Short mmCIF file of C-alpha atoms in Angstrom, two decimals:
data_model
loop_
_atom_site.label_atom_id
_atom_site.label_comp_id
_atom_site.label_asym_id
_atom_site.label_seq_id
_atom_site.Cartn_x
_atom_site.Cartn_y
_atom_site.Cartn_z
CA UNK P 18 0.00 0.00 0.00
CA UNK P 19 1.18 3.47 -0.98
CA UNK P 20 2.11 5.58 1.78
CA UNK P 21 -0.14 8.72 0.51
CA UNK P 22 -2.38 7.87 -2.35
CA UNK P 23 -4.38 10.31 -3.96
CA UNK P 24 -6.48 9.98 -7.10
CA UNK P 25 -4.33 11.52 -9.83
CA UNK P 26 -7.36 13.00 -11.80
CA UNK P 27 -7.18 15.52 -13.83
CA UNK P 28 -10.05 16.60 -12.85
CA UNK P 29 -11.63 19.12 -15.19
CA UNK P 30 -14.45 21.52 -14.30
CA UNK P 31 -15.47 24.97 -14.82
CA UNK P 32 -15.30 27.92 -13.31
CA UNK P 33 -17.38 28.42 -10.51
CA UNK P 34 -17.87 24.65 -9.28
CA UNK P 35 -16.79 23.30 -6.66
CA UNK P 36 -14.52 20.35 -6.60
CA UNK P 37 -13.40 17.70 -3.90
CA UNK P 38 -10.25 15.75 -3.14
CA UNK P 39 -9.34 12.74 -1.23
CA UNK P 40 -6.27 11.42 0.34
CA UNK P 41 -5.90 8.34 2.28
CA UNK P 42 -2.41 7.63 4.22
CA UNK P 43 -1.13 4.10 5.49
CA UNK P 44 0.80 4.93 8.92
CA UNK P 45 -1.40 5.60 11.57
CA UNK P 46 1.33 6.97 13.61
CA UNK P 47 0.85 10.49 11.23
CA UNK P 48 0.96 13.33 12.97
CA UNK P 49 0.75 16.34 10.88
CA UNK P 50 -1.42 17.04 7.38
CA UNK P 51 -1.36 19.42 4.61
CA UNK P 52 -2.57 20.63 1.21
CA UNK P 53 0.72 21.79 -0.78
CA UNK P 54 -0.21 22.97 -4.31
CA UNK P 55 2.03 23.09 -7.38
CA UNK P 56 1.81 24.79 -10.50
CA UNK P 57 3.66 23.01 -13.35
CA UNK P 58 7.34 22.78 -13.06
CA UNK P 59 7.53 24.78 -9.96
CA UNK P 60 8.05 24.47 -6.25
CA UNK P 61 5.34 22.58 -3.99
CA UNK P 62 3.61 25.51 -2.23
CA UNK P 63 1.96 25.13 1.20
CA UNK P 64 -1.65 25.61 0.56
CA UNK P 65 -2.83 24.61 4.12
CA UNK P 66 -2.74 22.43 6.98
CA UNK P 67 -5.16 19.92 7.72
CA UNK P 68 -6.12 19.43 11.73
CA UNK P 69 -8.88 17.10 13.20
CA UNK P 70 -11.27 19.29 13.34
CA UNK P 71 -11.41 20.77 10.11
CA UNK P 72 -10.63 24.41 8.86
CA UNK P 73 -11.08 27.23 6.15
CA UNK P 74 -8.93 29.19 4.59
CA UNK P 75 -11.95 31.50 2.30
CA UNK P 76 -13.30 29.32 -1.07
CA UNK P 77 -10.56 25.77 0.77
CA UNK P 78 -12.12 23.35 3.20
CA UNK P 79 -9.78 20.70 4.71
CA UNK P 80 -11.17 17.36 6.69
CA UNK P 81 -9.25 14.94 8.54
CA UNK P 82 -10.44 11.86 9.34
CA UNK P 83 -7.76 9.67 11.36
CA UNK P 84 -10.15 6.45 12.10
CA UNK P 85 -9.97 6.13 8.60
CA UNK P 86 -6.64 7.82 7.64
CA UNK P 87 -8.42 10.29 5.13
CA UNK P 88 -7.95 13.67 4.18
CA UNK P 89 -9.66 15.93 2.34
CA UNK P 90 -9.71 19.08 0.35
CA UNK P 91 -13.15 21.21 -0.98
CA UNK P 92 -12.61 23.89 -3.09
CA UNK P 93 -15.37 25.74 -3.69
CA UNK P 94 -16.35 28.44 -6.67
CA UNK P 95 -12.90 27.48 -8.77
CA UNK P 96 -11.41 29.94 -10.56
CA UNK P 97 -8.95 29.71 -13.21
CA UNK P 98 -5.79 30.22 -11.13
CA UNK P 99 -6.67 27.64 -9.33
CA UNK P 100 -5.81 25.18 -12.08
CA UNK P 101 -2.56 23.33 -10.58
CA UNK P 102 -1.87 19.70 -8.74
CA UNK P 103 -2.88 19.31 -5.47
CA UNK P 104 -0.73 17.50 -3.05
CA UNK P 105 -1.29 15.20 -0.06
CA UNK P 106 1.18 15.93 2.50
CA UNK P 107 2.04 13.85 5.91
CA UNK P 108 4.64 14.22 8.28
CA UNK P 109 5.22 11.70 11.03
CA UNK P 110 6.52 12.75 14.76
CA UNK P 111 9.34 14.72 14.85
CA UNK P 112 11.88 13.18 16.70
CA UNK P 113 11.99 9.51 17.27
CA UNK P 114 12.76 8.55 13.64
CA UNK P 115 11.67 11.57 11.56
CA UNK P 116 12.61 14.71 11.85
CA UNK P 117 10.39 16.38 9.67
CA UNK P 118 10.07 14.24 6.61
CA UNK P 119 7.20 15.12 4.46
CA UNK P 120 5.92 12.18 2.59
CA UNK P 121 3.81 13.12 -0.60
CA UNK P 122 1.42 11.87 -2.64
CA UNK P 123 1.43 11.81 -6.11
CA UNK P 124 -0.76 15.01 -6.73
CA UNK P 125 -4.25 15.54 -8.27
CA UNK P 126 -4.44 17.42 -11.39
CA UNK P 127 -7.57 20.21 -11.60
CA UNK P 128 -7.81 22.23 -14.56
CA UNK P 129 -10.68 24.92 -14.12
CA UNK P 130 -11.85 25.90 -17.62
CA UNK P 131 -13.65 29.18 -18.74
CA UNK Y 6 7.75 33.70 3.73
CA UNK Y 7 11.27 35.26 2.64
CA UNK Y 8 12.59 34.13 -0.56
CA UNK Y 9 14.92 30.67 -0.25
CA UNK Y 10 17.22 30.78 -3.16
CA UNK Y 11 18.90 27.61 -4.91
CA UNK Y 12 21.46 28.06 -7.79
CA UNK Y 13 21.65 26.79 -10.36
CA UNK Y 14 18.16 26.88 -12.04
CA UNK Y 15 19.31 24.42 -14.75
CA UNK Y 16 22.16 22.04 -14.85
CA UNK Y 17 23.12 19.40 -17.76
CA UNK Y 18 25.89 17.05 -16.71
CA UNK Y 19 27.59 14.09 -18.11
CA UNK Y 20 26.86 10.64 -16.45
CA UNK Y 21 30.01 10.12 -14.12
CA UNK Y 22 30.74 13.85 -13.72
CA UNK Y 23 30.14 15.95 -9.87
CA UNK Y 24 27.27 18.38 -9.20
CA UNK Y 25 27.28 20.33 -6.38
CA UNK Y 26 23.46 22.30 -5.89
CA UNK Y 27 23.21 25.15 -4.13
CA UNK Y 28 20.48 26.65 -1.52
CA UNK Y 29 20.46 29.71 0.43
CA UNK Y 30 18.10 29.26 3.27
CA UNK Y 31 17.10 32.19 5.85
CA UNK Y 32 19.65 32.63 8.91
CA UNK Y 33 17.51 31.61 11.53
CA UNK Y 34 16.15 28.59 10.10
CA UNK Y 35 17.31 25.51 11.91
CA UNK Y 36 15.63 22.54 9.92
CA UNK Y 37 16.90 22.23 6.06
CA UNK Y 38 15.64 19.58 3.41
CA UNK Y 39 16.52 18.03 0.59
CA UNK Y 40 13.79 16.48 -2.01
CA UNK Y 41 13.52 15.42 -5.50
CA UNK Y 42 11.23 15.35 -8.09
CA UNK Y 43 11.75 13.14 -11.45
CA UNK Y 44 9.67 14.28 -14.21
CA UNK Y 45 6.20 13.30 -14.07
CA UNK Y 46 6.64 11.92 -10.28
CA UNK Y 47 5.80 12.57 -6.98
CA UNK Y 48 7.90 14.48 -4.75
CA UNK Y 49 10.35 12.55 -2.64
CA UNK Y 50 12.10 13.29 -0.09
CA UNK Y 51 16.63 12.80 0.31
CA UNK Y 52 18.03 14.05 3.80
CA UNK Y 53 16.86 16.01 6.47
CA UNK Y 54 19.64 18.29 8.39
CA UNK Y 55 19.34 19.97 11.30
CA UNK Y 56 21.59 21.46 13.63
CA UNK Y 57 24.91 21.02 11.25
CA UNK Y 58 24.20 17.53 11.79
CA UNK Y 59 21.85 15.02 8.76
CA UNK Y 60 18.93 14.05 10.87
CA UNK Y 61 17.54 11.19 8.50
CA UNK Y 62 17.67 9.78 5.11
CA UNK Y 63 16.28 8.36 2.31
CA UNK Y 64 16.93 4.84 0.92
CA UNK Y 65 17.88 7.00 -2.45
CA UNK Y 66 20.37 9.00 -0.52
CA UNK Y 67 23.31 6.59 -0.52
CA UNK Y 68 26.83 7.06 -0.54
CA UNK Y 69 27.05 9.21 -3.73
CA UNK Y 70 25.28 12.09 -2.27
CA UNK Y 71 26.19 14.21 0.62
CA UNK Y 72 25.20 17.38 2.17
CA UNK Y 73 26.53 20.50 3.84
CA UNK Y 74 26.63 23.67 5.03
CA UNK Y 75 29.95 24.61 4.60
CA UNK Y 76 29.84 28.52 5.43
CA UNK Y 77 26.67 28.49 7.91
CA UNK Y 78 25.08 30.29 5.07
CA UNK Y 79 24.79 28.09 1.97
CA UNK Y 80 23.12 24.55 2.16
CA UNK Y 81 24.35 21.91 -0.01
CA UNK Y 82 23.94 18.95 -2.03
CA UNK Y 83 26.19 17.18 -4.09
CA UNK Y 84 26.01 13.98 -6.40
CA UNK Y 85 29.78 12.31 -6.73
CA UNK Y 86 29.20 10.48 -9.67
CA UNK Y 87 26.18 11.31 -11.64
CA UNK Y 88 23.89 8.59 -13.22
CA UNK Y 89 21.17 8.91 -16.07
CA UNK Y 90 18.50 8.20 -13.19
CA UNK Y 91 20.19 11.11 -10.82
CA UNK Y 92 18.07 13.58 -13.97
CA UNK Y 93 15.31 15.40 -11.84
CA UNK Y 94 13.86 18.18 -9.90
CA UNK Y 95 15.61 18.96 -6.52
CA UNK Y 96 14.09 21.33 -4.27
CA UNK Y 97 16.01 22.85 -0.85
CA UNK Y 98 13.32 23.08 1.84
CA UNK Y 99 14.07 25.07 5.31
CA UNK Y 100 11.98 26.23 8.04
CA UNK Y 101 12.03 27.48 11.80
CA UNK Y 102 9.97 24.29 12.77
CA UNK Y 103 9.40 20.89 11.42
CA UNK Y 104 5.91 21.40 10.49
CA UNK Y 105 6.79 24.59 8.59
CA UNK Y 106 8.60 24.05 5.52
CA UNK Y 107 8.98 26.15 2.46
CA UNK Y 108 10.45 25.00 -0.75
CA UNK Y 109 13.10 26.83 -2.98
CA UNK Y 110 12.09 27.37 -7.02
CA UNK Y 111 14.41 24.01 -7.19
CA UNK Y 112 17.16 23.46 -9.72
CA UNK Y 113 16.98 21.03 -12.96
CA UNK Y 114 19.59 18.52 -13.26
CA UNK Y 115 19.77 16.42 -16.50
CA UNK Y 116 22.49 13.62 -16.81
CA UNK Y 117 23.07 12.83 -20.16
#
């Protein structure tokens, strides 16, 4: 099992809608969750941290579910600049054995189209 | 977030040959990454350094790569002996904490 698997997509909607992802992680022992977002052939860019019980950050909703090791992103009323992948971030304890490693998954593609 | 700077933007090697990349992190950072990034690939991370000292690696960082911060200012990362699979994205991460980490613009290696 993949340590963060996300569905790759693309996903390919219009302006305006609103559009979900999911994220499911195998270590149970993660401590720490976020959105990162990157635009093509750029640096991952922290979009948002995900805690237990849920936040906003305006038109982004993240959900964490740790019984079932399942994250979530909402975005709603796209806009074009939102177009980019989406990635599933965990980190596990620091100290111990990690010291900060962020484990990713392979991104969801979301084109928003006129 | 200041700006974290990594030179080059673009390097082409030959297979064999010694890269060193480059990353300026903020002063006052204490935690410093390394990740990569093949083309079309998730991100993954290399080595984890913090306080002059690597904190934990990757099964891909093995004994042809190594890291340092040679002037307390610069942050690096070198490959010995380059191979064709060594051709990717690698991104210099830093941040205050470990939950806080900002990536670099990254600098493309191709080993040809």
């Amino acid at each position: 099992r993949k340590e963060v698997e996300q569905d790759p997509g693309p996903f390919n909607v219009p302006e305006g809608a609103t559009v979900a992802f999911n994220c499911t992680y195998s270590n149970s022992a993660s401590q720490s969750f976020f959105w990162y977002r990157q635009d093509c052939r750029k640096e991952p860019k922290l979009l948002m941290s995900v805690y237990s019980s849920g936040n906003e950050d305006g038109r982004f909703t993240a959900q964490l579910n740790r019984a079932s090791q399942y994250i979530s992103l909402l975005i709603r009323d796209s806009k074009l600049s939102d177009s980019a992948t989406y990635l599933c971030v965990v980190i596990l304890p620091a100290g111990g054995t990690s010291y900060g490693k962020l484990t990713f998954g392979q991104g969801t593609i979301l084109t928003v189209h006129p | 977030e200041p700006e974290v700077t990594q030179t080059p933007s673009h390097q082409v090697t030959q297979m064999g040959q010694e890269v060193i990349l480059r990353c300026v992190p903020i002063s006052n950072h204490l935690y410093f990454y390394w990740y990569r990034q093949i083309l079309g690939q998730k991100v993954e991370f290399l080595v984890s350094f913090y306080n002059n000292e690597i904190s934990e690696k990757s099964e891909i960082f093995d004994d042809q790569f190594s890291v340092e911060r040679p002037d307390g200012s610069n942050f690096t990362l070198k490959i010995r002996s380059t191979k064709l699979e060594d051709s990717a994205m690698y991104f210099c991460a830093r941040g205050r904490l470990v939950e806080t980490q900002y990536f670099g613009p990254g600098t493309r290696l191709l080993v040809l």
